[in-house]
GROMACS .gro file of C-alpha atoms in nm:
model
  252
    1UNK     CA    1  -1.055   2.712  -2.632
    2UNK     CA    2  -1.276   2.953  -2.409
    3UNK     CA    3  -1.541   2.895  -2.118
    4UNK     CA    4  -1.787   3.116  -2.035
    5UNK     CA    5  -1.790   3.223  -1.656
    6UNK     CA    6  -2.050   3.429  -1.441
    7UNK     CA    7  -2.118   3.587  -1.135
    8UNK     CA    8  -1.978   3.883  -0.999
    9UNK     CA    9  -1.737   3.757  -0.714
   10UNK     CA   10  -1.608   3.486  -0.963
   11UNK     CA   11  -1.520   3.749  -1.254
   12UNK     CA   12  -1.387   4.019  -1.006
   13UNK     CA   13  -1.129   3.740  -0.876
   14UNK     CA   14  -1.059   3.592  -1.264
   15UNK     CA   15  -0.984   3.986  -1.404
   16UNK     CA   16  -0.765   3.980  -1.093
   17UNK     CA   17  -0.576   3.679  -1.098
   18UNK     CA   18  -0.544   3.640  -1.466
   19UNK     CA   19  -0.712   3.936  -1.688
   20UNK     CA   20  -0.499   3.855  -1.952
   21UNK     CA   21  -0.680   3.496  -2.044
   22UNK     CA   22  -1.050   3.713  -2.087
   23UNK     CA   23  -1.181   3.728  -2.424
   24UNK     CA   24  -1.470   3.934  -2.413
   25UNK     CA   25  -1.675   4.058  -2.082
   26UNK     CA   26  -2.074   4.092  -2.123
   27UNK     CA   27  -2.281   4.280  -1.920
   28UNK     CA   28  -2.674   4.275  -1.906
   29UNK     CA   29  -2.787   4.598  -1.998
   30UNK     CA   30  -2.931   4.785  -1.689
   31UNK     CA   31  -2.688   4.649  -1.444
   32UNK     CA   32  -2.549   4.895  -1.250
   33UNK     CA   33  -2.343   4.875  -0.879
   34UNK     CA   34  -1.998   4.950  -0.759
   35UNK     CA   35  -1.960   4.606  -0.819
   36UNK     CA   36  -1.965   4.651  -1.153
   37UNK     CA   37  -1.761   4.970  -1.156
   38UNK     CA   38  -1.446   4.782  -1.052
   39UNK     CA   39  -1.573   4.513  -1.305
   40UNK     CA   40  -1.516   4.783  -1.579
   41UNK     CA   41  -1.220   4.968  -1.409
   42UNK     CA   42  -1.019   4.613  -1.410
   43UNK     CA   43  -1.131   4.494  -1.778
   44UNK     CA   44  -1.003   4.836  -1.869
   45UNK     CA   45  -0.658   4.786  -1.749
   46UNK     CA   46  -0.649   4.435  -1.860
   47UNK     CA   47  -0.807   4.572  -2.227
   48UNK     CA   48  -1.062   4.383  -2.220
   49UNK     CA   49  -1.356   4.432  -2.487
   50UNK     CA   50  -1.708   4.539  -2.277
   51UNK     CA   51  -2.030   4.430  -2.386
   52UNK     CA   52  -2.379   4.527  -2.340
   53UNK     CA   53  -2.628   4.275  -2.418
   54UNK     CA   54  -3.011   4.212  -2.300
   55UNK     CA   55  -3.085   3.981  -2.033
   56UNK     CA   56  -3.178   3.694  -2.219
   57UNK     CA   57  -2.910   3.669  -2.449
   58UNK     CA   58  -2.683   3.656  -2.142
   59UNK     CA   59  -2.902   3.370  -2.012
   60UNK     CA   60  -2.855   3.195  -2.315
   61UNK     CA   61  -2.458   3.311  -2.323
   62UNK     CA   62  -2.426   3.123  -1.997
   63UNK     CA   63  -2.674   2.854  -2.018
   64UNK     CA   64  -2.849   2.920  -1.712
   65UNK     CA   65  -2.977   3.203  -1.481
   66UNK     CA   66  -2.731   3.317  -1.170
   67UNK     CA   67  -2.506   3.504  -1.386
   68UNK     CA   68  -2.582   3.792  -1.187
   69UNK     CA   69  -2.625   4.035  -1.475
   70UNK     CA   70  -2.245   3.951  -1.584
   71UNK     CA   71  -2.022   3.658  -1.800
   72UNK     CA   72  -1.732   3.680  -1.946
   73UNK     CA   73  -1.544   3.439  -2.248
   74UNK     CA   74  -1.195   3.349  -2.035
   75UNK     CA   75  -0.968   3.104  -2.136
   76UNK     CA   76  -0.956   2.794  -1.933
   77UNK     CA   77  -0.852   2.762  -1.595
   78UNK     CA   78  -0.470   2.601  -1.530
   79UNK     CA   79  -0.435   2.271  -1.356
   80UNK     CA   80  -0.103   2.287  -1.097
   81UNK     CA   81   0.147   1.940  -1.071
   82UNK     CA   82   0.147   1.787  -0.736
   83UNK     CA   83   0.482   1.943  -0.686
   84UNK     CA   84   0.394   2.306  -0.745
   85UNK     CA   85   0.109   2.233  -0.433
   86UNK     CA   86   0.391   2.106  -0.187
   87UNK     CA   87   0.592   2.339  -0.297
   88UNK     CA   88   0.324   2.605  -0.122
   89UNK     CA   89   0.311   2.409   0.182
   90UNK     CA   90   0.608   2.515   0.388
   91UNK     CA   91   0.702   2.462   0.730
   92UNK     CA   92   0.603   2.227   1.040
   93UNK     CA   93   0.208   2.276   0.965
   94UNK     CA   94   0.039   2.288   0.590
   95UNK     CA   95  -0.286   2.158   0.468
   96UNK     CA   96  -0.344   1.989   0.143
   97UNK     CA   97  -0.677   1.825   0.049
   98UNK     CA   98  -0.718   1.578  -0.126
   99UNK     CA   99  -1.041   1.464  -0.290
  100UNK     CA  100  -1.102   1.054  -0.378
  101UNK     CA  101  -1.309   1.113  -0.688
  102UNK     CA  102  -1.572   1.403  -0.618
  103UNK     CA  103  -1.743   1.442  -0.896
  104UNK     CA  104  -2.044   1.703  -0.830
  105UNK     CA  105  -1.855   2.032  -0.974
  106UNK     CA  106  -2.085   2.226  -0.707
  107UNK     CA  107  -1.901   2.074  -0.439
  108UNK     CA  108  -1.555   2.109  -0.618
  109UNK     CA  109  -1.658   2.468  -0.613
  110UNK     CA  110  -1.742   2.484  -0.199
  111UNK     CA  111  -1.446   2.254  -0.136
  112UNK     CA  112  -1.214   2.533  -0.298
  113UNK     CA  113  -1.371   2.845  -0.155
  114UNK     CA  114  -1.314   2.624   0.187
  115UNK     CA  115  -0.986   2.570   0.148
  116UNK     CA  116  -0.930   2.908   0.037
  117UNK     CA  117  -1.015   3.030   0.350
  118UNK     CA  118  -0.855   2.786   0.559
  119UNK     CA  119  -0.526   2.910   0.374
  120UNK     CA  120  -0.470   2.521   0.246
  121UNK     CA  121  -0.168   2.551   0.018
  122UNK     CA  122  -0.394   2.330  -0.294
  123UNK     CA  123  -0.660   2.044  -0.347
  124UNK     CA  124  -0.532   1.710  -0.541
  125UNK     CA  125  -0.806   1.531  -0.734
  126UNK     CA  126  -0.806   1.228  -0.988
  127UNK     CA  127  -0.771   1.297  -1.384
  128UNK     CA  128  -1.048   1.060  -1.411
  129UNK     CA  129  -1.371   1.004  -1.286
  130UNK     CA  130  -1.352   1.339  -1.125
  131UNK     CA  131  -1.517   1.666  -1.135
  132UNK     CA  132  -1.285   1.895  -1.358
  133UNK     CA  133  -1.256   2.283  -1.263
  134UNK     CA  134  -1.594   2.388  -1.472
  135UNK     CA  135  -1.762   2.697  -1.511
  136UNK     CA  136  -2.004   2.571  -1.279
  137UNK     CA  137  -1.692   2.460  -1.030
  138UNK     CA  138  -1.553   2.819  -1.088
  139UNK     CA  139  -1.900   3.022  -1.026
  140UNK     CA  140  -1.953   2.778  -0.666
  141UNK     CA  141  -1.626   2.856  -0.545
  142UNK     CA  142  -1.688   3.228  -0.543
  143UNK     CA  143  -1.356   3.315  -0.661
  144UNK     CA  144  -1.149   3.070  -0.464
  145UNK     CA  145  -1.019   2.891  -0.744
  146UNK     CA  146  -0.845   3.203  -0.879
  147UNK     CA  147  -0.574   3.160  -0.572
  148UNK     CA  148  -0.616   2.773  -0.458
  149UNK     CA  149  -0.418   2.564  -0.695
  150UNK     CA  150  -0.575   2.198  -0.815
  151UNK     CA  151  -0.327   1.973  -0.929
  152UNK     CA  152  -0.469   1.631  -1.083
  153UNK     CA  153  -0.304   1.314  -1.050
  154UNK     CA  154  -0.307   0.974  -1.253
  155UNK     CA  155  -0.345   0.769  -0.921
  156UNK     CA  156  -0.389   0.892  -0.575
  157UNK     CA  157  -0.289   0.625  -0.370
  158UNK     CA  158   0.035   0.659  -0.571
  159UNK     CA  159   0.027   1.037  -0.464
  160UNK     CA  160  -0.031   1.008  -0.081
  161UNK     CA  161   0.270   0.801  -0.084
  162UNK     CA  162   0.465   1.091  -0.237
  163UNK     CA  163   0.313   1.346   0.006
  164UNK     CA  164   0.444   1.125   0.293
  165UNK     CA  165   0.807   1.109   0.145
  166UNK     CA  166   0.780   1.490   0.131
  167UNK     CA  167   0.647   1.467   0.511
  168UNK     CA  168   0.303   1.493   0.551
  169UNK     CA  169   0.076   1.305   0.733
  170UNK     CA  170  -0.204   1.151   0.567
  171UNK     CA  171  -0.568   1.121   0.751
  172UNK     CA  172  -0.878   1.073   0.585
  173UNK     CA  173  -1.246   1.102   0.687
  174UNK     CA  174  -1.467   0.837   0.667
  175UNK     CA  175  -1.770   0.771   0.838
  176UNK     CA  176  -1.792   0.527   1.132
  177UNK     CA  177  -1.388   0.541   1.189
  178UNK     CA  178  -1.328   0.493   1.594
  179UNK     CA  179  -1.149   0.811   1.645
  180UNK     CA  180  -1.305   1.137   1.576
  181UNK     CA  181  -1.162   1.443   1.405
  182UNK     CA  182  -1.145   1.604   1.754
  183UNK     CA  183  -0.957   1.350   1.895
  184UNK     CA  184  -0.661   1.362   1.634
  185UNK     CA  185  -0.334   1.589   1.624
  186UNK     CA  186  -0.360   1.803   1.334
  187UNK     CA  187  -0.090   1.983   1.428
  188UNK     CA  188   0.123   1.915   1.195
  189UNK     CA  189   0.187   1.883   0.755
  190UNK     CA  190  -0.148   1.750   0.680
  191UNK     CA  191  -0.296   1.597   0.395
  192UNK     CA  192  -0.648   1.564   0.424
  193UNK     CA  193  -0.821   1.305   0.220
  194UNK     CA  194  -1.171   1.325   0.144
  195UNK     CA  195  -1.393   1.067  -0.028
  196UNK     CA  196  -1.630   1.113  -0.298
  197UNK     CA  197  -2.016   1.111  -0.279
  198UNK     CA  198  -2.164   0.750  -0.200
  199UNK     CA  199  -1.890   0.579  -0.230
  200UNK     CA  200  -1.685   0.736   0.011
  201UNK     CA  201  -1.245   0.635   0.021
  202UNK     CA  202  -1.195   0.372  -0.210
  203UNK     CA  203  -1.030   0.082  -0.079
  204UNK     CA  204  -0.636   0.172  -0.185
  205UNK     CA  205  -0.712   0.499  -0.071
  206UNK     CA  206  -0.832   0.414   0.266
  207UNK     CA  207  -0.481   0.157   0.295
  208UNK     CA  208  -0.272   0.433   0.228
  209UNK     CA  209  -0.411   0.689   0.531
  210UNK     CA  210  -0.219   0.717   0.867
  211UNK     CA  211  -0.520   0.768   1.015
  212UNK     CA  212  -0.912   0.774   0.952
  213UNK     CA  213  -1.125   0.936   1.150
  214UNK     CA  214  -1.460   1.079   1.180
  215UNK     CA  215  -1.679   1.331   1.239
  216UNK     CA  216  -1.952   1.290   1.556
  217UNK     CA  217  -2.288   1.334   1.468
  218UNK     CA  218  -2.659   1.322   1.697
  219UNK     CA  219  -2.914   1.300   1.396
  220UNK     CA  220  -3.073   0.997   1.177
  221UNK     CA  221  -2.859   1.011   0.842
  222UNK     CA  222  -2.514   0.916   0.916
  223UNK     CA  223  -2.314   1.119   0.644
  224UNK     CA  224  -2.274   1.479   0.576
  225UNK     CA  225  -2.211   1.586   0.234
  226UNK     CA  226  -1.821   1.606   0.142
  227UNK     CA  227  -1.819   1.990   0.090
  228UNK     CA  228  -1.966   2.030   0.485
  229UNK     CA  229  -1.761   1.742   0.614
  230UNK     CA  230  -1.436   1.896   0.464
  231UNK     CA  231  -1.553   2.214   0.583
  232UNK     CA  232  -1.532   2.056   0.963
  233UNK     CA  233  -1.200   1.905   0.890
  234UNK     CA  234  -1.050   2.174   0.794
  235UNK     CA  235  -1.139   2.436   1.023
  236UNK     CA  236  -1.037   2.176   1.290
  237UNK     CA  237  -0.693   2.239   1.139
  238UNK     CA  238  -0.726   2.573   1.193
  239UNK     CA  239  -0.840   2.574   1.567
  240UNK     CA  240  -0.574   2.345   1.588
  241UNK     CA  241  -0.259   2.519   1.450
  242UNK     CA  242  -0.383   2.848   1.523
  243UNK     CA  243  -0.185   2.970   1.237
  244UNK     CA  244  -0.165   3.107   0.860
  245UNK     CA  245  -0.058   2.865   0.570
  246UNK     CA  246   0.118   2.842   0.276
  247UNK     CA  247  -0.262   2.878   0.110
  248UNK     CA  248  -0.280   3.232   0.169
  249UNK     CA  249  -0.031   3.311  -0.133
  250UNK     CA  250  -0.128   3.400  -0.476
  251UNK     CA  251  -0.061   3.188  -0.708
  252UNK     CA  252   0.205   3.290  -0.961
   0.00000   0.00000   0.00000
């Protein structure tokens, strides 16, 4: 089984990370750019078969404009276990999000190229009622989820209790919690729980977190989106520790 991928930053980072699972690479005819020179120069060394199509059969290839003049056929992406992701987060301070049912792929995609470059050593999501790692996932992330591992889990309440036998400290965000992000140590082995869009932590979720806390805000609508608000969490871990993470690693 094969999914069709696009843009230039995702397809540069997929020939690099795994050029071996590509099928076929298409390029609009016309395109031109060093870009696209190291696009060629890595399908070569990975053999892979180069296309030139028009335009519009490359919009129809990928279903929708923002291909960037590029798409490739790649074989799905890999889902991680919840061990391999602790297994990147060694020492006193690592950072592992996980998300409580996001299911917009768009913000799947931000929330990896985010944790990417926080250096978070993976995300966690559900099996169900999730967003899975799409094409459209893989294109938002800008790469990102070529080197950030996702593992998916049956239950995640289940799984913060495991991440807190393996020593990490579990705070989610959720709107309207007394104490704010800026007020909490993050210095330390992190899991970072997120909640999905509307609904926010579910109930079990929210039982199972050390802490909640939230994020201050001074306008009318009192929520940001989860990809922002985990942006703001997580770079509060960085000011915080000061310090590279497990994250930074590629993955095997």
């Amino acid at each position: 089984m094969t999914e069709i991928i696009g843009g230039i930053n995702p397809i540069l980072e997929a020939l690099r990370a795994r050029g071996e699972a590509f099928q076929r690479l298409y390029v609009a005819k016309g395109r031109s750019g060093p870009e696209l020179e190291e696009i060629y120069r890595l399908a070569r060394a990975c053999g892979v078969r180069v296309q030139r199509v028009e335009r519009e059969q490359l919009d129809r290839l990928y279903g929708r404009r923002g291909h960037q003049g590029v798409a490739a056929e790649v074989g799905p992406q890999k889902y991680y276990t919840l061990e391999d992701v602790l297994e990147r987060a060694q020492g006193p301070r690592a950072l592992v999000v996980v998300l409580d049912g996001v299911q917009d792929p768009m913000n799947l995609g931000s929330l990896l190229r985010t944790a990417d470059a926080a250096g978070a050593a993976g995300l966690v999501v559900p099996r169900e009622r999730a967003a899975p790692l799409t094409p459209t996932a893989v294109k938002a992330s800008a790469g990102a989820a070529e080197y950030v591992p996702v593992a998916r889990v049956v239950n995640v309440a289940r799984t913060l209790e495991e991440m807190k036998d393996a020593g990490f400290w579990i705070i989610g965000t959720e709107a309207g919690a007394g104490r704010t992000i800026y007020e909490a140590d993050l210095n330390l082995r992190l899991g970072l729980v997120l909640g999905g869009e509307g609904q926010g932590l579910r109930r079990l979720v929210r039982e199972k977190c050390d802490l909640l806390v939230s994020i201050p805000q001074r306008g009318r609508i009192n929520s940001l989106n989860v990809a922002v608000a985990g942006a703001v969490a997580m770079f509060e871990f960085v000011r915080q520790t000061g310090c590279e993470t497990a994250g930074q690693a590629l993955l095997p």
